[in-house]
PDB file of C-alpha atoms in Angstrom:
ATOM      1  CA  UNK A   1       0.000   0.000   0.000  1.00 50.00           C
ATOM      2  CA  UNK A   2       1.349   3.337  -0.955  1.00 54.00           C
ATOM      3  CA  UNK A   3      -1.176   5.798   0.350  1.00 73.00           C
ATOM      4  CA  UNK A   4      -0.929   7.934   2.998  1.00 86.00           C
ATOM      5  CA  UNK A   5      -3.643   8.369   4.629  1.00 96.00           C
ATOM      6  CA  UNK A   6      -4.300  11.615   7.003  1.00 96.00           C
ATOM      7  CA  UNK A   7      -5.971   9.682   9.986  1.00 98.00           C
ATOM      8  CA  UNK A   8      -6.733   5.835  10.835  1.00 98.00           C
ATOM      9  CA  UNK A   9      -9.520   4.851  12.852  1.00 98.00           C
ATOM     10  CA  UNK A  10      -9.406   1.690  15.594  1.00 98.00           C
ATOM     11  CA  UNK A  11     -12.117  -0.200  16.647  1.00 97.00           C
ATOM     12  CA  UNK A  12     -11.135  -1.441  19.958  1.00 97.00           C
ATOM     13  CA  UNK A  13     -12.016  -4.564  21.256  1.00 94.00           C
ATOM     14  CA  UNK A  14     -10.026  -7.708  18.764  1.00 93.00           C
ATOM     15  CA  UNK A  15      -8.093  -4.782  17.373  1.00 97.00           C
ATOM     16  CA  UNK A  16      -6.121  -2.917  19.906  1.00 97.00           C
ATOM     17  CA  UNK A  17      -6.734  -5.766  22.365  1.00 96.00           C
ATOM     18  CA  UNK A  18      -8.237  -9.055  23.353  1.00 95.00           C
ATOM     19  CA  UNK A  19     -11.086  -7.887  25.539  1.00 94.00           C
ATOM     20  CA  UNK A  20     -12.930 -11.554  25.591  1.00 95.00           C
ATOM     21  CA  UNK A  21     -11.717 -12.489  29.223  1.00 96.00           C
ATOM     22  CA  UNK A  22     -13.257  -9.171  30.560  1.00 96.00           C
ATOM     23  CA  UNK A  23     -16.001  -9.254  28.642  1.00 96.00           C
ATOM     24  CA  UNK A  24     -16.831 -12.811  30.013  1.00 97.00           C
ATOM     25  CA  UNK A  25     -16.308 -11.542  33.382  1.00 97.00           C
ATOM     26  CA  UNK A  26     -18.553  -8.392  32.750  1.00 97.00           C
ATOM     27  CA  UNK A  27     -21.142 -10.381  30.806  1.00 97.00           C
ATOM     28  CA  UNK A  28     -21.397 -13.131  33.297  1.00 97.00           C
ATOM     29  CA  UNK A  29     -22.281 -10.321  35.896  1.00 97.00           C
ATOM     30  CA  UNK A  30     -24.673  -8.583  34.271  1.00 98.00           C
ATOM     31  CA  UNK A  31     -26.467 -12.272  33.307  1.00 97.00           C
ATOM     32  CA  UNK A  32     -26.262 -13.085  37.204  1.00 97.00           C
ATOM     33  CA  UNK A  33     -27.888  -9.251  37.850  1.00 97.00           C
ATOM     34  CA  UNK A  34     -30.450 -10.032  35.052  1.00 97.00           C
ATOM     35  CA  UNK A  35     -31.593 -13.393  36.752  1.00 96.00           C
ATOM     36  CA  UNK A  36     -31.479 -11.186  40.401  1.00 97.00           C
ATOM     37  CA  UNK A  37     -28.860 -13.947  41.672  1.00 96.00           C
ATOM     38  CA  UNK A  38     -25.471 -12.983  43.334  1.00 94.00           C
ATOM     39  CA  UNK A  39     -22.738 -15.803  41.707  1.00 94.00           C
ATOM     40  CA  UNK A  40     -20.473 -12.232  41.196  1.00 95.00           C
ATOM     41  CA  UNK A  41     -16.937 -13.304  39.836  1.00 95.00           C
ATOM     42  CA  UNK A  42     -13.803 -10.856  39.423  1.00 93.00           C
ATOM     43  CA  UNK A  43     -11.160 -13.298  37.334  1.00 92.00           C
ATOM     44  CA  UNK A  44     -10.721 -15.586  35.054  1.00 93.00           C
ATOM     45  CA  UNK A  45      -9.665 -18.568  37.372  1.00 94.00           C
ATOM     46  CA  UNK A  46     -13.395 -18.736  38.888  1.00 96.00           C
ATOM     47  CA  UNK A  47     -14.254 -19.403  35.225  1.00 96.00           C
ATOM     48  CA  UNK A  48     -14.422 -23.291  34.344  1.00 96.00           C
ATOM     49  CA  UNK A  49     -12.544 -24.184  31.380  1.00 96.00           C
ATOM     50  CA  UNK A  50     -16.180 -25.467  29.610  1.00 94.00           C
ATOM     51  CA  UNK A  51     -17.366 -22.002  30.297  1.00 95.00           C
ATOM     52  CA  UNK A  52     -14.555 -20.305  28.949  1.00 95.00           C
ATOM     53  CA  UNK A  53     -14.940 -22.812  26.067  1.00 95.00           C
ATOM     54  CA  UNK A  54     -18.271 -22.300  25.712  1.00 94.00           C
ATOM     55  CA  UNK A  55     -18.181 -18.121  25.399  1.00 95.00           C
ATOM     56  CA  UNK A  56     -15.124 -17.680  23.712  1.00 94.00           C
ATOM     57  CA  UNK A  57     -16.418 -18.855  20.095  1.00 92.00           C
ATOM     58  CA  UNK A  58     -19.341 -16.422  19.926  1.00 93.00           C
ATOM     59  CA  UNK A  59     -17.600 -13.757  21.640  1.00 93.00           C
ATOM     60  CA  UNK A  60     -16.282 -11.931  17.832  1.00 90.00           C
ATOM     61  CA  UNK A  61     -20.484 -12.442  16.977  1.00 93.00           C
ATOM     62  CA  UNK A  62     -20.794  -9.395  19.509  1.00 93.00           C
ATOM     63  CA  UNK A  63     -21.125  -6.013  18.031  1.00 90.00           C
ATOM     64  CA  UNK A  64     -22.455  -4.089  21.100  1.00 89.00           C
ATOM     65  CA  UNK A  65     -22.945  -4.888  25.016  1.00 93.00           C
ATOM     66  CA  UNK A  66     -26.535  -5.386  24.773  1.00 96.00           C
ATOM     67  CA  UNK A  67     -25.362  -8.331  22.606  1.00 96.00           C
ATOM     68  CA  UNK A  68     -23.755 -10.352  25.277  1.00 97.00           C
ATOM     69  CA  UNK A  69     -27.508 -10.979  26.251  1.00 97.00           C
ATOM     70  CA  UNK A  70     -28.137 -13.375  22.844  1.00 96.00           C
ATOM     71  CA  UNK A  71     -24.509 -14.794  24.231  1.00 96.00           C
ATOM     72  CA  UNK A  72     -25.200 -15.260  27.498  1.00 96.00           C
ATOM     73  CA  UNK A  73     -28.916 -16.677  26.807  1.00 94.00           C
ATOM     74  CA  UNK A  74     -27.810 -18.727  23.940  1.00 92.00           C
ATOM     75  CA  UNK A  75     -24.873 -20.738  26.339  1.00 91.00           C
ATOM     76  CA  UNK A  76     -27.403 -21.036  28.928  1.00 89.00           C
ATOM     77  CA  UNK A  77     -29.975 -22.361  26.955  1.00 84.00           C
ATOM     78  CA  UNK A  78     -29.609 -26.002  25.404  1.00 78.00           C
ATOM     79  CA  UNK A  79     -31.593 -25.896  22.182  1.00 82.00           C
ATOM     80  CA  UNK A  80     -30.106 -22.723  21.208  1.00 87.00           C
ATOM     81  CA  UNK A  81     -27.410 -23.192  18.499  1.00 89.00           C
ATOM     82  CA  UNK A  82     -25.308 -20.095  16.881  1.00 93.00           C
ATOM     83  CA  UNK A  83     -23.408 -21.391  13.677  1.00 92.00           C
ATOM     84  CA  UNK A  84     -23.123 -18.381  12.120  1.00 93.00           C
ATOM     85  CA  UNK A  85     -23.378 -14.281  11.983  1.00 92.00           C
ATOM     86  CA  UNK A  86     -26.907 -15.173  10.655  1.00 94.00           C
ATOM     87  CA  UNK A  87     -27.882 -17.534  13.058  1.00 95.00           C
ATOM     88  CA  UNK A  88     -26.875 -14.894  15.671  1.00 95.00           C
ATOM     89  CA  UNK A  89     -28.750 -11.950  14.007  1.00 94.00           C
ATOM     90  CA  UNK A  90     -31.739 -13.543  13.751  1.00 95.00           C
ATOM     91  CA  UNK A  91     -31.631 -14.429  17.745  1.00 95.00           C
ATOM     92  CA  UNK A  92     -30.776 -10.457  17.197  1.00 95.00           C
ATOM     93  CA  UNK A  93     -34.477  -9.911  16.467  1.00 95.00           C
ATOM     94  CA  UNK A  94     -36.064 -12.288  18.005  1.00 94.00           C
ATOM     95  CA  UNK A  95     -34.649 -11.249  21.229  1.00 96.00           C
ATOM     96  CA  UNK A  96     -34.357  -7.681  19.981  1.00 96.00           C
ATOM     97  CA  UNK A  97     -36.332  -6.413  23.368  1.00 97.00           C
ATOM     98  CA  UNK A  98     -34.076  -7.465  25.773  1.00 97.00           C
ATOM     99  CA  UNK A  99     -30.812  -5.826  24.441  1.00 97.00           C
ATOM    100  CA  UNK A 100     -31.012  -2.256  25.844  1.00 96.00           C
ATOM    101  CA  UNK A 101     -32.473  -3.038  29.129  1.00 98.00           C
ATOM    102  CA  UNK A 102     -29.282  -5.614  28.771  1.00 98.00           C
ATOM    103  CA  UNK A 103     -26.730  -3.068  28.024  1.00 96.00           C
ATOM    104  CA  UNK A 104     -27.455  -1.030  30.982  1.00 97.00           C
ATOM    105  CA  UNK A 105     -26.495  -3.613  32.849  1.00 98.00           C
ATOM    106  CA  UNK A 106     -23.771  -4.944  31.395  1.00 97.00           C
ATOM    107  CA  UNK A 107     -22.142  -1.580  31.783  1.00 95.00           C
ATOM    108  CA  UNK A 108     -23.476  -0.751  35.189  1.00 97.00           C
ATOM    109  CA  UNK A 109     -21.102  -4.415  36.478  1.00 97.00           C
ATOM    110  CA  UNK A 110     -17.944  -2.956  34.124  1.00 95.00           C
ATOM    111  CA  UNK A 111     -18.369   0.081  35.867  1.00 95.00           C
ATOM    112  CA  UNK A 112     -17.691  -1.907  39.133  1.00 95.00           C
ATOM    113  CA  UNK A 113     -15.230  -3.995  38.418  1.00 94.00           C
ATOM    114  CA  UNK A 114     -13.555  -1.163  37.615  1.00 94.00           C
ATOM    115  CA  UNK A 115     -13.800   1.351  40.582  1.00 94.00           C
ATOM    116  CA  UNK A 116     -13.276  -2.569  42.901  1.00 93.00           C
ATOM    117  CA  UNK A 117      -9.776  -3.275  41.584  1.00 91.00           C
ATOM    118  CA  UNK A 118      -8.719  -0.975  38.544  1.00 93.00           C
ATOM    119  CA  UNK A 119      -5.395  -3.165  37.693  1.00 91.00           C
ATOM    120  CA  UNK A 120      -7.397  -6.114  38.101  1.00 93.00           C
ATOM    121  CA  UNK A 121     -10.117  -5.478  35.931  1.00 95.00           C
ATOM    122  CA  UNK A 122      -7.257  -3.848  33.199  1.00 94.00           C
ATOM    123  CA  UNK A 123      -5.222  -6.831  33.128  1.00 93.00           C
ATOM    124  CA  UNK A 124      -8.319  -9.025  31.950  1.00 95.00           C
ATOM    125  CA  UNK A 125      -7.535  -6.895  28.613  1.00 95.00           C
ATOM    126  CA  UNK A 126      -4.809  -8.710  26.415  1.00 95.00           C
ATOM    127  CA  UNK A 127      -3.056  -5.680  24.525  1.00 97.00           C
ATOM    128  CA  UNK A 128      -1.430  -6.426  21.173  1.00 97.00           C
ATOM    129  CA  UNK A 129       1.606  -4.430  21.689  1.00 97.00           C
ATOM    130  CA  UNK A 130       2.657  -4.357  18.357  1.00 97.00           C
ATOM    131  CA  UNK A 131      -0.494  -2.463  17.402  1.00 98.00           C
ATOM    132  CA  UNK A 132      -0.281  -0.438  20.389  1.00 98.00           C
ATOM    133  CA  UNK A 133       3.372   0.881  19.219  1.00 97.00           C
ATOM    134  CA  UNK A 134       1.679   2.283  16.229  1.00 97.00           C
ATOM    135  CA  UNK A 135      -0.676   3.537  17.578  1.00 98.00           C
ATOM    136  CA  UNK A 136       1.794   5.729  19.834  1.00 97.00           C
ATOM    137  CA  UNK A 137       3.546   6.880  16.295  1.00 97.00           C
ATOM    138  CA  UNK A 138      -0.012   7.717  14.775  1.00 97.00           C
ATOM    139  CA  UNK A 139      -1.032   9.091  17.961  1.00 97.00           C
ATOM    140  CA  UNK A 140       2.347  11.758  18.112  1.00 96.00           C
ATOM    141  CA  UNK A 141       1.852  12.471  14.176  1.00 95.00           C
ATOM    142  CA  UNK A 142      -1.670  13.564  15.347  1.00 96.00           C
ATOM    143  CA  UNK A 143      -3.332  10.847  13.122  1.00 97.00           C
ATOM    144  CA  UNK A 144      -4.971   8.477  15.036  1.00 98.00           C
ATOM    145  CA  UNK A 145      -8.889   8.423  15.872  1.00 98.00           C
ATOM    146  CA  UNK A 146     -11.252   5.643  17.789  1.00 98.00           C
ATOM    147  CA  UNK A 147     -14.468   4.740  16.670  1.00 98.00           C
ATOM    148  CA  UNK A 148     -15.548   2.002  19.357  1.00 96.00           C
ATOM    149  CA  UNK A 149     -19.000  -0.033  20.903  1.00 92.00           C
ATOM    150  CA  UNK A 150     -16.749  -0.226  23.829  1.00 92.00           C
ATOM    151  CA  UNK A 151     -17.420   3.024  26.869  1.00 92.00           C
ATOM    152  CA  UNK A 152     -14.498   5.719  26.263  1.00 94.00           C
ATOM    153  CA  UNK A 153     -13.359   5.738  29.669  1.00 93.00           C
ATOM    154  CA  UNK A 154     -12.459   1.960  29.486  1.00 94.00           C
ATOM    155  CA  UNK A 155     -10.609   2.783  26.107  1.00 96.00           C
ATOM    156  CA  UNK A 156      -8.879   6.339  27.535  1.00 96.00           C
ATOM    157  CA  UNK A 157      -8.024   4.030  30.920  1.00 95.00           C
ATOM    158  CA  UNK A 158      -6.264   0.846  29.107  1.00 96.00           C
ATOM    159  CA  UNK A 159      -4.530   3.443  26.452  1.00 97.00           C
ATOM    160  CA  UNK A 160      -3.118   5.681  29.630  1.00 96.00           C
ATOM    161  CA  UNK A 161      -1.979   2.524  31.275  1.00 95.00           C
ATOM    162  CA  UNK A 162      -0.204   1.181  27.751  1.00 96.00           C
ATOM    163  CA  UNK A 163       1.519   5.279  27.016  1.00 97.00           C
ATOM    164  CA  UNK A 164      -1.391   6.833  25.283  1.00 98.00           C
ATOM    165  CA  UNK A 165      -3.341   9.549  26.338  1.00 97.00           C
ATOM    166  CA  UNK A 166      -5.737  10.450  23.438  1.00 96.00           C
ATOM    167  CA  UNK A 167      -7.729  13.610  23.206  1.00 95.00           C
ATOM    168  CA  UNK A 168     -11.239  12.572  24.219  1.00 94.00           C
ATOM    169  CA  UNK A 169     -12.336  14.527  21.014  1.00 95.00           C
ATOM    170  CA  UNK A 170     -10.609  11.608  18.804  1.00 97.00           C
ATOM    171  CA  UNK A 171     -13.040   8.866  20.048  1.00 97.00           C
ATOM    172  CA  UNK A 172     -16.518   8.022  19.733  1.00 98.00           C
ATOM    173  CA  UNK A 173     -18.160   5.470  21.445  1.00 96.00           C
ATOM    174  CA  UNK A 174     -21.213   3.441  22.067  1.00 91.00           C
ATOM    175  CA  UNK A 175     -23.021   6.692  23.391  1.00 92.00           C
ATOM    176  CA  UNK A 176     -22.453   8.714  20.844  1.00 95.00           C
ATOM    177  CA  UNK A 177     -22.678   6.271  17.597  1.00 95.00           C
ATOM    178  CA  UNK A 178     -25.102   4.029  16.462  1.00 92.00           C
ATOM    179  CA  UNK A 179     -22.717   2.274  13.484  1.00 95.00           C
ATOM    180  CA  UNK A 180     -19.408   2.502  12.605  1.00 97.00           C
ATOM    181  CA  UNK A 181     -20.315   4.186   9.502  1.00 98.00           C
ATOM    182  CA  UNK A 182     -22.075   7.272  11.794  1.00 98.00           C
ATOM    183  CA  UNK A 183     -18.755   7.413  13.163  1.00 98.00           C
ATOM    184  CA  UNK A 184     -16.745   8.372  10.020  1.00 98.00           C
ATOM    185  CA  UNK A 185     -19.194  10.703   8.813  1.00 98.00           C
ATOM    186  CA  UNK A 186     -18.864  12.894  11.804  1.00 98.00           C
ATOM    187  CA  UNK A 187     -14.969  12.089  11.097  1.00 98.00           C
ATOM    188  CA  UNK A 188     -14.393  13.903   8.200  1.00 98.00           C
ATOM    189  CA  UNK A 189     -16.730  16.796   9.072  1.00 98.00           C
ATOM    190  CA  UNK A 190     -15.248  17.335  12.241  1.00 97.00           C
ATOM    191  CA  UNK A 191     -11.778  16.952  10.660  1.00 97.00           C
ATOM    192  CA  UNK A 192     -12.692  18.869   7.532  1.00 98.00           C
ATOM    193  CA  UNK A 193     -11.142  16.027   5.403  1.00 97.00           C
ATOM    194  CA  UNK A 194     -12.553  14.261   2.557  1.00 97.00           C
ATOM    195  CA  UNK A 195     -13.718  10.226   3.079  1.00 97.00           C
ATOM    196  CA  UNK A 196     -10.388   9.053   0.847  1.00 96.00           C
ATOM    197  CA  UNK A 197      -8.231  10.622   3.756  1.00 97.00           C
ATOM    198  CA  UNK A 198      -8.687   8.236   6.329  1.00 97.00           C
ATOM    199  CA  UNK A 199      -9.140   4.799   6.544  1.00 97.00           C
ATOM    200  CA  UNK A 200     -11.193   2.245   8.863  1.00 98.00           C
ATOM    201  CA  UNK A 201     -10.113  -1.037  10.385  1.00 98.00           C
ATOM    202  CA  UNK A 202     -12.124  -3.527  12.403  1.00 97.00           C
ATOM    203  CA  UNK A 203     -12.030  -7.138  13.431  1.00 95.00           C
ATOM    204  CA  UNK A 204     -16.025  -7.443  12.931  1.00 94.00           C
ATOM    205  CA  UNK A 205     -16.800  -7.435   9.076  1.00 96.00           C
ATOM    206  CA  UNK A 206     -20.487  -6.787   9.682  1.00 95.00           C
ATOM    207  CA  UNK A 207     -18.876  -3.250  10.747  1.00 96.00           C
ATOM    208  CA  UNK A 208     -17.334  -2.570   7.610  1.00 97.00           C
ATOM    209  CA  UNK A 209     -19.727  -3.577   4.980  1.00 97.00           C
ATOM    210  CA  UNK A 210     -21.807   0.113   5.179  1.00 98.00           C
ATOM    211  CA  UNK A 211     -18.492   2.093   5.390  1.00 98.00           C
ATOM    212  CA  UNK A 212     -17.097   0.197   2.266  1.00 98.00           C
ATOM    213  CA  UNK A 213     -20.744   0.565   0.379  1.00 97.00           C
ATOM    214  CA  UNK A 214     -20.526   4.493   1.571  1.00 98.00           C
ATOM    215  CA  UNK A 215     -17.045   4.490  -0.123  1.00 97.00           C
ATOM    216  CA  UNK A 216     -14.644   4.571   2.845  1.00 98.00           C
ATOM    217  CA  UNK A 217     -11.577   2.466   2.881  1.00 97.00           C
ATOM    218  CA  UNK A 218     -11.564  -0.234   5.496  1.00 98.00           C
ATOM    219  CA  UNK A 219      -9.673  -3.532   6.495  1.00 98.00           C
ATOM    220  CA  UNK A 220     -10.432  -5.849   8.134  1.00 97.00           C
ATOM    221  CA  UNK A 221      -7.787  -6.608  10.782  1.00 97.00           C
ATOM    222  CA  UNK A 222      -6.166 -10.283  11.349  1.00 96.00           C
ATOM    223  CA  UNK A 223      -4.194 -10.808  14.162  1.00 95.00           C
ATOM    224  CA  UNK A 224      -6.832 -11.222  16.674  1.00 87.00           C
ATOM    225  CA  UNK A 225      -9.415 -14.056  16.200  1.00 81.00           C
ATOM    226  CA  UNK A 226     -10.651 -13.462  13.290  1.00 86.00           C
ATOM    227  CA  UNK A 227     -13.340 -16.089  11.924  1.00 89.00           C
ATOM    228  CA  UNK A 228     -12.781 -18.177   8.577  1.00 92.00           C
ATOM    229  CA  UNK A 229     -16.535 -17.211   7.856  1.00 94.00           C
ATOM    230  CA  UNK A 230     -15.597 -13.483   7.880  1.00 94.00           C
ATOM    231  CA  UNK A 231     -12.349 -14.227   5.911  1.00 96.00           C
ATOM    232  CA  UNK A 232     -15.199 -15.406   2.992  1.00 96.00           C
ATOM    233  CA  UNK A 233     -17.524 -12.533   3.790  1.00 95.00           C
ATOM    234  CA  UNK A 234     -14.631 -10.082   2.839  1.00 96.00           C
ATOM    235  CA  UNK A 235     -13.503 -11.538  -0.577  1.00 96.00           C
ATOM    236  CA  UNK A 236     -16.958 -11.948  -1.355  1.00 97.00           C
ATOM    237  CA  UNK A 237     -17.208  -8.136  -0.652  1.00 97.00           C
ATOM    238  CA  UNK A 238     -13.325  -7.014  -2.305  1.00 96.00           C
ATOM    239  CA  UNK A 239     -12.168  -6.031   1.249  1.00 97.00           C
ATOM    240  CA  UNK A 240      -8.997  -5.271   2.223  1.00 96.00           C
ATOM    241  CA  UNK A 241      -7.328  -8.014   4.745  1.00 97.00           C
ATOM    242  CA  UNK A 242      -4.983  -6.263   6.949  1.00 96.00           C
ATOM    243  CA  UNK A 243      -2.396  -8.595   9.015  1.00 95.00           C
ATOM    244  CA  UNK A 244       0.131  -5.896   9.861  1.00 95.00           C
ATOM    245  CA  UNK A 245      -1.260  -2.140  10.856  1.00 95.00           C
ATOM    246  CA  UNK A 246       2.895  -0.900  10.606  1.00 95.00           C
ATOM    247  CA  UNK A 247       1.580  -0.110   6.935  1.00 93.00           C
ATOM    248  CA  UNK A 248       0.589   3.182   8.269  1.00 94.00           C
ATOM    249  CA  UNK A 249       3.261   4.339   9.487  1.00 89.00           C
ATOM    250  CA  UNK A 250       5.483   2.769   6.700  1.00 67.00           C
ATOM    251  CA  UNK A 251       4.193   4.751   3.700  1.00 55.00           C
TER     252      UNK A 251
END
């Protein structure tokens, strides 16, 4: 790639780091909250190995925290299967009234685990440190911008903690978007730049399709745990496969 691109936007979670061990933690609170019973957990050893078997797969299905609610229902329940990103949207509708409600939750027990033990509940995050070294060199060439499902303030807290302390102005999160694509429209009017001057990248593909259609460039990132069945949605699509974000700051 030899285009330079003026800014490059993250998504967060399976693309600056692997969130799924605090996201079990969180959702597994919020499902014991939902059902009004107590069985609170803080770490991943109170976690049985079928449990952590069980959540992991659908974990990269997830686009949103009301979302872990189709998870959490779906390992709990026996004659619910997810196969696929379509299997899991259509639990999406069916369970569509439950999500929000959900979400308030979910957040509510991250919120706790974080003011409880802050170093605890950071070091359930897996960084990829390679990423997050280019995201220091975008970050001091005044280039790099967040566009995230995740809360800010866990994002701002595990970047601070890992030598990044990003402008609050430079992310948007789940209470300010709906989509990615909302995101990068208020991009490159806030920025004053045109759409071919920055560039997307995101582990989910569902989160790229709109952007791509809309005429943005995005990738769709690798080195987390990315799914063979999104692999086939992007070639389908003529997506760019990114393994390697140094291409960035390389060009």
């Amino acid at each position: 790639m030899n285009k330079k691109y003026k800014y490059i936007v993250f998504d967060f979670d399976g693309v600056v780091c692997d969130s799924t061990n605090e996201c079990m933690v969180t959702a597994w609170n919020a499902w014991e909250r939902w059902n009004e019973r107590d069985g609170f957990r803080c770490i991943l050893d109170e976690f049985t190995q079928a449990e952590i078997d069980s959540f992991r797969p659908l974990r990269p299905y997830v686009r949103g925290a009301g979302e872990y609610y189709i998870l959490m229902r779906a390992i709990n329940t026996s004659d619910v299967i997810i196969r696929s990103q379509q299997d899991f949207d259509d639990l999406q509708q069916q369970w569509e009234n439950q999500l929000n409600p959900f979400k308030e939750i979910f957040f509510m027990e991250r919120n706790r685990l974080r003011k409880e033990n802050l170093n605890s509940w950071i070091k359930l995050h897996d960084v990829y440190t390679d990423v997050i070294n280019v995201m220091k060199k975008l970050h001091n060439e005044g280039r790099l911008l967040i566009a995230t499902m995740k809360d800010s303030e866990s994002v701002k807290l595990i970047l601070i903690k890992n030598g990044i302390n990003i402008s609050p102005e430079n992310i948007l999160d789940q209470s300010q978007i709906s989509s990615k694509l909302e995101a990068l429209d208020y991009f490159v009017v806030d920025k004053n730049i045109k759409k071919e001057e920055l560039c997307f990248i995101d582990d989910n593909v569902t989160h790229l399709l709109a952007p791509h259609n809309a005429g943005y460039d995005v990738y769709l990132t690798t080195w987390g745990k990315v799914m063979n069945e999104y692999l086939d949605i992007a070639k389908t699509n003529n997506l760019n496969v990114l393994s390697d974000c140094s291409i960035f700051i390389n060009n």
